[in-house]
CSV table of C-alpha atoms in Angstrom, one decimal:
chain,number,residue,atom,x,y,z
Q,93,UNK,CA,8.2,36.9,3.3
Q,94,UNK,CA,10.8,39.2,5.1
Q,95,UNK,CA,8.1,41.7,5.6
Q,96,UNK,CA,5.9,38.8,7.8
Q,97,UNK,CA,6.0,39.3,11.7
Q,98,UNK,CA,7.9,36.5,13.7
Q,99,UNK,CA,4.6,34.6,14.7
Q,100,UNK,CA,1.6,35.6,12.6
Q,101,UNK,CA,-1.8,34.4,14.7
Q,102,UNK,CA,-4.1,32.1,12.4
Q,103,UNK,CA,-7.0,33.5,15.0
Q,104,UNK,CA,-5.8,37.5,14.1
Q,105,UNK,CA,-6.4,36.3,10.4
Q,106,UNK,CA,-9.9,35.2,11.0
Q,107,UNK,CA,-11.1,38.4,13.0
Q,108,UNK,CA,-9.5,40.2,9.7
Q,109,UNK,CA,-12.0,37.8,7.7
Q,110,UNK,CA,-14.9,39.0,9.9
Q,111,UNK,CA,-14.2,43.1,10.9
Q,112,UNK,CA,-14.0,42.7,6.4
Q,113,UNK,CA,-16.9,40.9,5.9
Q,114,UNK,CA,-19.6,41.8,9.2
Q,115,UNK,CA,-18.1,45.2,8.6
Q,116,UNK,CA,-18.9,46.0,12.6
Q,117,UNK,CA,-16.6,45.5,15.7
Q,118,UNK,CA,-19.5,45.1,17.7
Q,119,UNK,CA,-21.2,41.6,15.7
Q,120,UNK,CA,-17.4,40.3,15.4
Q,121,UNK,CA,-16.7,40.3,19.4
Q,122,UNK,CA,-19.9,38.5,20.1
Q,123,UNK,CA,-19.4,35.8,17.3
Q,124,UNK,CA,-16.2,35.2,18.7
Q,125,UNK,CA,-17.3,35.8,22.2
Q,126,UNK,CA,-14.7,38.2,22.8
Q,127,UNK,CA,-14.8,41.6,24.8
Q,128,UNK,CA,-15.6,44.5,22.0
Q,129,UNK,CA,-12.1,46.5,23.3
Q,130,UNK,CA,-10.3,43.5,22.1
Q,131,UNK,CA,-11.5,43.3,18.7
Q,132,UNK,CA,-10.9,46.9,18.8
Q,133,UNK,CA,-6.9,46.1,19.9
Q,134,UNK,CA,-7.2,43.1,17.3
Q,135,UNK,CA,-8.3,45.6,14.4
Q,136,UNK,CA,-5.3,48.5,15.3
Q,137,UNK,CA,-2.8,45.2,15.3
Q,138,UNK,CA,-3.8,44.6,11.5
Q,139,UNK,CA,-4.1,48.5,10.3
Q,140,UNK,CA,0.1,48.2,11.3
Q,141,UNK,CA,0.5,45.2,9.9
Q,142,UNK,CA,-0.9,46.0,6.7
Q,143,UNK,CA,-0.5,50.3,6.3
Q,144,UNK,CA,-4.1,50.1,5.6
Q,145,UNK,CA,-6.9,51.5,7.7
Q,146,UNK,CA,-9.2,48.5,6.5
Q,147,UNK,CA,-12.0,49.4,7.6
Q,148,UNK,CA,-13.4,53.4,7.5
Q,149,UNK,CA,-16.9,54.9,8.1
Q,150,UNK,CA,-19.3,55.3,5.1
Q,151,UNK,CA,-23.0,56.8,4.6
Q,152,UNK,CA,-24.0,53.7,6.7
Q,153,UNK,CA,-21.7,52.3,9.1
Q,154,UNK,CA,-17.9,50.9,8.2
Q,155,UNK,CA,-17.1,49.5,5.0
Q,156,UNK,CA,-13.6,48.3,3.7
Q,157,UNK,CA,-11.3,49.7,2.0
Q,158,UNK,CA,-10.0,49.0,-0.8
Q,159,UNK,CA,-7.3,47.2,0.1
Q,160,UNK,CA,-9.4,45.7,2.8
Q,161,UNK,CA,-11.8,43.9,0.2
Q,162,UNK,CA,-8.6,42.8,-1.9
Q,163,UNK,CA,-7.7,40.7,1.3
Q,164,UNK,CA,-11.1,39.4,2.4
Q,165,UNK,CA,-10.6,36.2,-0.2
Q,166,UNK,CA,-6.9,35.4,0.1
Q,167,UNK,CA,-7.6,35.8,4.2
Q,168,UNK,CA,-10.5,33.5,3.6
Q,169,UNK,CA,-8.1,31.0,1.9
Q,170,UNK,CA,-5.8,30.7,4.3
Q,171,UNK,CA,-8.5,30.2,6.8
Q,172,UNK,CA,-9.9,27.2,4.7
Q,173,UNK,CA,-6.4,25.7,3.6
Q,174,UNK,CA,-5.9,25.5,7.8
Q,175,UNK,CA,-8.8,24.4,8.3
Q,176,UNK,CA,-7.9,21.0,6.1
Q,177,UNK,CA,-4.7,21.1,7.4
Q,178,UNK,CA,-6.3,19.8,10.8
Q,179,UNK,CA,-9.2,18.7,10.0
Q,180,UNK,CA,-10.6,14.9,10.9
Q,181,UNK,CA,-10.1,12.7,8.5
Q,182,UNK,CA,-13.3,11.5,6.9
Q,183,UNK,CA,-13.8,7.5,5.7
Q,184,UNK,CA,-12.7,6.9,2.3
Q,185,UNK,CA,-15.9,6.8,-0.5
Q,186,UNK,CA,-14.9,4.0,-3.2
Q,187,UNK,CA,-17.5,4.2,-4.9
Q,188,UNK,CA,-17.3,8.6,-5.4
Q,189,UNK,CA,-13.6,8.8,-4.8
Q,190,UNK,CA,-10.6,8.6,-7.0
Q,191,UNK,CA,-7.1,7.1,-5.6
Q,192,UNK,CA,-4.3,5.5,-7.2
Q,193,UNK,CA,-2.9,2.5,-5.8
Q,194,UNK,CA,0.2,1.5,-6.1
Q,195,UNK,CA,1.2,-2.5,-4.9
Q,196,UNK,CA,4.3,-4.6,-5.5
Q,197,UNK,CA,4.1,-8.3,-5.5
Q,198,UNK,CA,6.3,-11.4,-7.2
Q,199,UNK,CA,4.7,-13.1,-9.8
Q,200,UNK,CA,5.3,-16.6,-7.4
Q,201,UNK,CA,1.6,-15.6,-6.2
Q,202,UNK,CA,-1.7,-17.6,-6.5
Q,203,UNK,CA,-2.2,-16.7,-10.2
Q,204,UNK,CA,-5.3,-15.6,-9.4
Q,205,UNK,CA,-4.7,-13.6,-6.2
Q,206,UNK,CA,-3.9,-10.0,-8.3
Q,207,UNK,CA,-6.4,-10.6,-10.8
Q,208,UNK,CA,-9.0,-11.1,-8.1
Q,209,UNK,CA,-7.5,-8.1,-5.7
Q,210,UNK,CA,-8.1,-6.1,-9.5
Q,211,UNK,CA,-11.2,-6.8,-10.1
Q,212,UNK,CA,-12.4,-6.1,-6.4
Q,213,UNK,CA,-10.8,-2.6,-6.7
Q,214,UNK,CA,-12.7,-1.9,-10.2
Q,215,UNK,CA,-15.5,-3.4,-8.8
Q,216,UNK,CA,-15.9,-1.4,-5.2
Q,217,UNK,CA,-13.7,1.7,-6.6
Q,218,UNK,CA,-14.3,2.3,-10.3
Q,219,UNK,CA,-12.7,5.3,-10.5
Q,220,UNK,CA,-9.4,4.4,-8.7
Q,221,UNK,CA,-6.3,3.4,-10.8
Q,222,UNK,CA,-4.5,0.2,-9.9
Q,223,UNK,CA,-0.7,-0.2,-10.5
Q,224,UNK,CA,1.0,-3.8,-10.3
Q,225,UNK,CA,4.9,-3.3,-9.7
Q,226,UNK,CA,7.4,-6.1,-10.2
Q,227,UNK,CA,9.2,-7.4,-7.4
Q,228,UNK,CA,12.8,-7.9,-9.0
Q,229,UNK,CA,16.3,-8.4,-7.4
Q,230,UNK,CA,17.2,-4.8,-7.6
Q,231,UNK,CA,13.6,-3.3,-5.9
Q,232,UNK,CA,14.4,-1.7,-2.7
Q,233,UNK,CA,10.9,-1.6,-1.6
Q,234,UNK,CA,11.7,-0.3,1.4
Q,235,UNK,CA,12.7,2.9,0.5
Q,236,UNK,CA,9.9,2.7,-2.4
Q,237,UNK,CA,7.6,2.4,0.2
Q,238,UNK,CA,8.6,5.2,2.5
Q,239,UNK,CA,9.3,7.6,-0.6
Q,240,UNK,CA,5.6,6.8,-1.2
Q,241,UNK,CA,6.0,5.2,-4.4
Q,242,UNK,CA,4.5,2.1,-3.1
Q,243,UNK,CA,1.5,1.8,-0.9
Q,244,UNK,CA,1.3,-2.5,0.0
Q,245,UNK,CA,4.4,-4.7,-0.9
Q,246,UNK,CA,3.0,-8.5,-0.9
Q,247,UNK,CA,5.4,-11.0,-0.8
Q,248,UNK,CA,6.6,-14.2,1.6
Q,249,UNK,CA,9.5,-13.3,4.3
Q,250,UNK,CA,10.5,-16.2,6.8
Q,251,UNK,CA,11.2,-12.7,8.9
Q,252,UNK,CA,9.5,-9.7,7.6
Q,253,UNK,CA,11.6,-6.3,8.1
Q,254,UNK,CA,10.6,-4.9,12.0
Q,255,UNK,CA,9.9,-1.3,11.0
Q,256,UNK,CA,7.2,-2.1,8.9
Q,257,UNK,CA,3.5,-2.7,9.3
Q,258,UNK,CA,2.4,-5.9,8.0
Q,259,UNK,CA,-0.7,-8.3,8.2
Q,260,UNK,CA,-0.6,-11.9,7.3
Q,261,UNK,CA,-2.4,-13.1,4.4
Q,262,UNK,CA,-2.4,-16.8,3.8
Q,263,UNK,CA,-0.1,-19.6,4.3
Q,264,UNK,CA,0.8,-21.9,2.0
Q,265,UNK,CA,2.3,-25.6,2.2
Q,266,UNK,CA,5.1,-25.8,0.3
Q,267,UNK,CA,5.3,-28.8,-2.3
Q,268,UNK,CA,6.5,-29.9,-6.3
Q,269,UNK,CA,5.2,-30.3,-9.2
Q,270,UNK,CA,6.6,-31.8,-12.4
Q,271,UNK,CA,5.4,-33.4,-16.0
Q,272,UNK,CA,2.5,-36.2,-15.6
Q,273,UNK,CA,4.0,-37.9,-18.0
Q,274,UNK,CA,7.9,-38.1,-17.2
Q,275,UNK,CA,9.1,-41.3,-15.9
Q,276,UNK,CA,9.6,-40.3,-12.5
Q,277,UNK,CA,6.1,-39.5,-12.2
Q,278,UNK,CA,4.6,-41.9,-13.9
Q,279,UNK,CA,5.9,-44.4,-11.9
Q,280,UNK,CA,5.7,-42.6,-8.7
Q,281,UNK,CA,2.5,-41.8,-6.5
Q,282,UNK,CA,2.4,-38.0,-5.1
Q,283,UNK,CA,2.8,-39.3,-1.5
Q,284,UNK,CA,5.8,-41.6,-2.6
Q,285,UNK,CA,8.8,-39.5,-3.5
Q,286,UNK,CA,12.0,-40.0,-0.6
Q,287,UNK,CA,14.3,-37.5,0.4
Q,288,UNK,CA,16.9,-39.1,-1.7
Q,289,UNK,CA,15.0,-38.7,-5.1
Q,290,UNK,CA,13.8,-35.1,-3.8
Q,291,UNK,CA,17.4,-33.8,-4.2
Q,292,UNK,CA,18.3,-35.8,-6.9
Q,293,UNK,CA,15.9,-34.6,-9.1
Q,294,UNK,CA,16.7,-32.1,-11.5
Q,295,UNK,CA,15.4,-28.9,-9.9
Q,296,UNK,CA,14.3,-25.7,-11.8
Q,297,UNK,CA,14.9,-22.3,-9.3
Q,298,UNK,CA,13.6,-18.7,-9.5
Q,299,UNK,CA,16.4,-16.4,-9.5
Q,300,UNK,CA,16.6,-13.7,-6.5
Q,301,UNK,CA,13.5,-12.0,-6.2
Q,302,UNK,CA,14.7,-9.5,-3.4
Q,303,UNK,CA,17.4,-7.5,-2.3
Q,304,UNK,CA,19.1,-10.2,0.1
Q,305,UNK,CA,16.5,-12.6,-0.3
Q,306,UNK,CA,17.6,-16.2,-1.0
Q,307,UNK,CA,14.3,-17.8,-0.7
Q,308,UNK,CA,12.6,-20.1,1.7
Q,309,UNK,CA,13.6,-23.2,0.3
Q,310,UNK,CA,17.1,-22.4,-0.4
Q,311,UNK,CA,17.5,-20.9,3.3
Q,312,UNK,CA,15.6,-24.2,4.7
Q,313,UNK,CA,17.7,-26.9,2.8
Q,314,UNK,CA,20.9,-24.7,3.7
Q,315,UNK,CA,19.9,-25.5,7.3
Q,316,UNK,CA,19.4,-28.8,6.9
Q,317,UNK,CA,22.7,-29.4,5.3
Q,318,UNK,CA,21.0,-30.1,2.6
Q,319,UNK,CA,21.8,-29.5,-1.4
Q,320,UNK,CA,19.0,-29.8,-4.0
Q,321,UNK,CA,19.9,-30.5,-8.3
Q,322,UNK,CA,19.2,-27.1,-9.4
Q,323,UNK,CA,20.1,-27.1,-13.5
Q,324,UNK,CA,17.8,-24.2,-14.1
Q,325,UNK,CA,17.4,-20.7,-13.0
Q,326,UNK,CA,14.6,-18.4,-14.4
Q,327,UNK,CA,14.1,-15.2,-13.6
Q,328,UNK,CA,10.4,-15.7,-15.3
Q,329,UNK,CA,8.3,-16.7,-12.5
Q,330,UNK,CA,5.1,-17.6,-14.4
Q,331,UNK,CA,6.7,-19.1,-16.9
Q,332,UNK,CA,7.9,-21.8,-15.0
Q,333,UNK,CA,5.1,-23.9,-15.2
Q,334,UNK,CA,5.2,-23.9,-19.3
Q,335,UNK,CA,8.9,-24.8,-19.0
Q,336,UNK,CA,7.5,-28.1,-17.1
Q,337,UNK,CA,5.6,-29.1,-19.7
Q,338,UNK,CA,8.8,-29.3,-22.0
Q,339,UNK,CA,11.3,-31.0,-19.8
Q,340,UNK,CA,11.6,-33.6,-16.9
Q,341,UNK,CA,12.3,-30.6,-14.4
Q,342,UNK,CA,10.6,-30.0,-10.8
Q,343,UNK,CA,9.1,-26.9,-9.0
Q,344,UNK,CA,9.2,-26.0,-5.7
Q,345,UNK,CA,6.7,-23.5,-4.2
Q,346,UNK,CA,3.7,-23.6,-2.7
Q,347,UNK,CA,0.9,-25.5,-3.5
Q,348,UNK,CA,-2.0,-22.9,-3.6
Q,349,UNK,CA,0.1,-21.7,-6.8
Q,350,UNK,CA,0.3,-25.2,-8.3
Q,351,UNK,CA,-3.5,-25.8,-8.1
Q,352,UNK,CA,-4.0,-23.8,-11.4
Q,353,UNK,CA,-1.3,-25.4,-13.0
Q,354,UNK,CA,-2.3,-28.8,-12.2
Q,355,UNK,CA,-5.9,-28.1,-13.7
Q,356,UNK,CA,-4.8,-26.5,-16.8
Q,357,UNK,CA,-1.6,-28.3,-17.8
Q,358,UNK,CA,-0.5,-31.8,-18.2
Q,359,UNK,CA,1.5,-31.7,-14.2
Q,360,UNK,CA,1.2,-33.4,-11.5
Q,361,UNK,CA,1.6,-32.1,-7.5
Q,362,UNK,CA,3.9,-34.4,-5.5
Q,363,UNK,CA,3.7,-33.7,-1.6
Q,364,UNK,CA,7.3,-32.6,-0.7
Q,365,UNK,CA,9.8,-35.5,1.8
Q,366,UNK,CA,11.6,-32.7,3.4
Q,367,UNK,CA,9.4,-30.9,5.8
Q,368,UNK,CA,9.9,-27.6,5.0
Q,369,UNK,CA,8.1,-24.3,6.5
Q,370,UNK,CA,4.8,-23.1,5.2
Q,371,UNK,CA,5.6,-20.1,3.2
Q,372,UNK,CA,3.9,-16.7,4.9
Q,373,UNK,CA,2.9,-14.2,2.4
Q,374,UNK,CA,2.4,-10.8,4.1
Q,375,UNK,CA,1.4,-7.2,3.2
Q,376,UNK,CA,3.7,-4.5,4.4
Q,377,UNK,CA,3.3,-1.1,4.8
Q,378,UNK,CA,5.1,2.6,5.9
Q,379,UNK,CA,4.2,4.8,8.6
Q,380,UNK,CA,3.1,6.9,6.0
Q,381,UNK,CA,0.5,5.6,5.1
Q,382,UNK,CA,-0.7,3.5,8.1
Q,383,UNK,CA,-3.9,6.5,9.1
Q,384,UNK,CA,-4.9,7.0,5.6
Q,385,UNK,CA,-8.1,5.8,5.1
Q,386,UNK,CA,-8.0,4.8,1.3
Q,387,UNK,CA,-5.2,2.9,2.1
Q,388,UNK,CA,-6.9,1.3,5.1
Q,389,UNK,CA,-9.4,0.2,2.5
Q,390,UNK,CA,-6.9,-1.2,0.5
Q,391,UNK,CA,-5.8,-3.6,2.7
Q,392,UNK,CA,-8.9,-4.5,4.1
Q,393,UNK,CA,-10.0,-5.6,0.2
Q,394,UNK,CA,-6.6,-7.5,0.0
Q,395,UNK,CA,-7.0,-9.0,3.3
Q,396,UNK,CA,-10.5,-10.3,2.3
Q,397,UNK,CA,-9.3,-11.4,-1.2
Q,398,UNK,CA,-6.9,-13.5,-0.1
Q,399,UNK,CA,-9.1,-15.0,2.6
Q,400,UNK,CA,-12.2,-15.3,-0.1
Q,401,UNK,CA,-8.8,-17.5,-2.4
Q,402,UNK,CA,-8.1,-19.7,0.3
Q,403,UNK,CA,-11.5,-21.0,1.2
Q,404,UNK,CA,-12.6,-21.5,-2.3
């Protein structure tokens, strides 16, 4: 690389392309619209740079030499490989193109939010690759997602980091959810329960799902001065629900994720006395990736998923 001049012109590289290939000063300076003394400059420039005439007369006109021909492909190379380094970005092609997508969400979600974004993507993009990452305490998405190891983090902030892109996805009321069949619920309606048997209740809590992220209704109740029964803290999300089933404990979280629940298992949804905050589930973003169009499309789909969810 020593050998290389201090600024090497890309345009000097493309009337080396043409004197190799056209083979005539003359039909280079009127493709490039240039005066034919200048291509004539242009072509003494690369004999110097090179040591190579490049270009001598034959039986019927100029024709390379042969270290001239062994540069007319690498010089066309670098004239393509420039040209994609500027060139317009085109729309992504789901249908032709392959990507690898990479998203990060909690497993607190609508339980059928990911499956649906999943089978959108294999749907509209059968030969992209979808990868689901956990969204555990020691995740620092935010440098995954400026290392580019994560394209979309989906998750619920109260305040969603400032130096991110984000669009909102759905909100979703916050309420409980316990056994049908446990006293308290037997004898209670799912409009009756009072502030006082709220946090008396025994409480089952995810642990931390975020780097310095306590949770909405753990931030809320701090507020409020108020202090819930927790006597159970799982770091399974989804399994949450099953624990339910076996015990006389009580969820909190929102009720778009109970609705399955409710329908499948013996539990029953109880609106919530303290009137907590709808939870906001976002999808963030880098920089990075903000102009890519396969990422654009990306977002788009999980925008329109989790509209599609909310209006079923």
């Amino acid at each position: 690389m020593s050998g290389l001049p201090d600024h090497l012109d890309i345009h000097l590289i493309r009337i080396l392309y043409l004197l190799l290939s056209e083979k005539n000063v003359s039909r280079v300076a009127l493709k490039l619209n240039q005066p034919q003394p200048s291509i004539s400059a242009s072509l003494r420039k690369l004999r110097e740079l090179t040591g190579d005439p490049l270009l001598v007369r034959g039986a019927r006109g100029m024709v390379p030499t042969q270290h001239g021909e062994s540069l007319l492909k690498p010089a066309k190379q670098i004239l393509d490989e420039t040209e994609k380094l500027f060139a317009q970005k085109t729309a992504f092609a789901p249908q032709q193109e392959a990507r690898t997508f990479h998203i990060a969400a909690p497993d607190y979600l609508d339980s059928q939010f990911l499956p649906n974004i999943v089978a959108s993507v294999r749907r509209e993009s059968p030969k992209s690759r979808v990868v689901i990452h956990n969204m555990g305490a020691d995740s620092d998405y935010l440098k995954l997602l400026s290392d580019g190891e994560l394209d979309v983090v989906i998750a619920n902030w109260e305040e969603p980091p400032e130096h991110l892109h984000m669009s909102k996805l759905f909100e979703d009321e916050i309420a409980c959810i316990m056994r049908a069949d446990c006293a308290y619920a037997l004898r209670t309606g799912p409009d009756e329960m009072t502030v006082e048997d709220y946090l008396a209740l025994p409480h089952v809590a995810p642990s931390q799902m975020m780097p310095g992220y306590s949770g909405v209704i753990e931030s809320f109740l701090a507020r409020q001065n108020l202090n819930r029964n927790v006597v159970v803290e799982s770091a399974y999300f989804g399994l949450i629900p099953y624990m339910l089933t076996r015990s006389d404990l009580v969820l909190t979280t929102g009720r778009q994720f109970m609705r399955f629940y409710e329908k499948n298992l013996p539990l029953k949804i109880f609106t919530v006395p303290v009137k907590f905050p709808a939870m906001r589930f976002y999808q963030l973003w880098h920089e990075r990736v903000h102009h890519a169009p396969e990422h654009k499309w990306l977002r788009e789909l999980i925008a329109g998923t989790a509209k599609a969810l909310l209006s079923k």
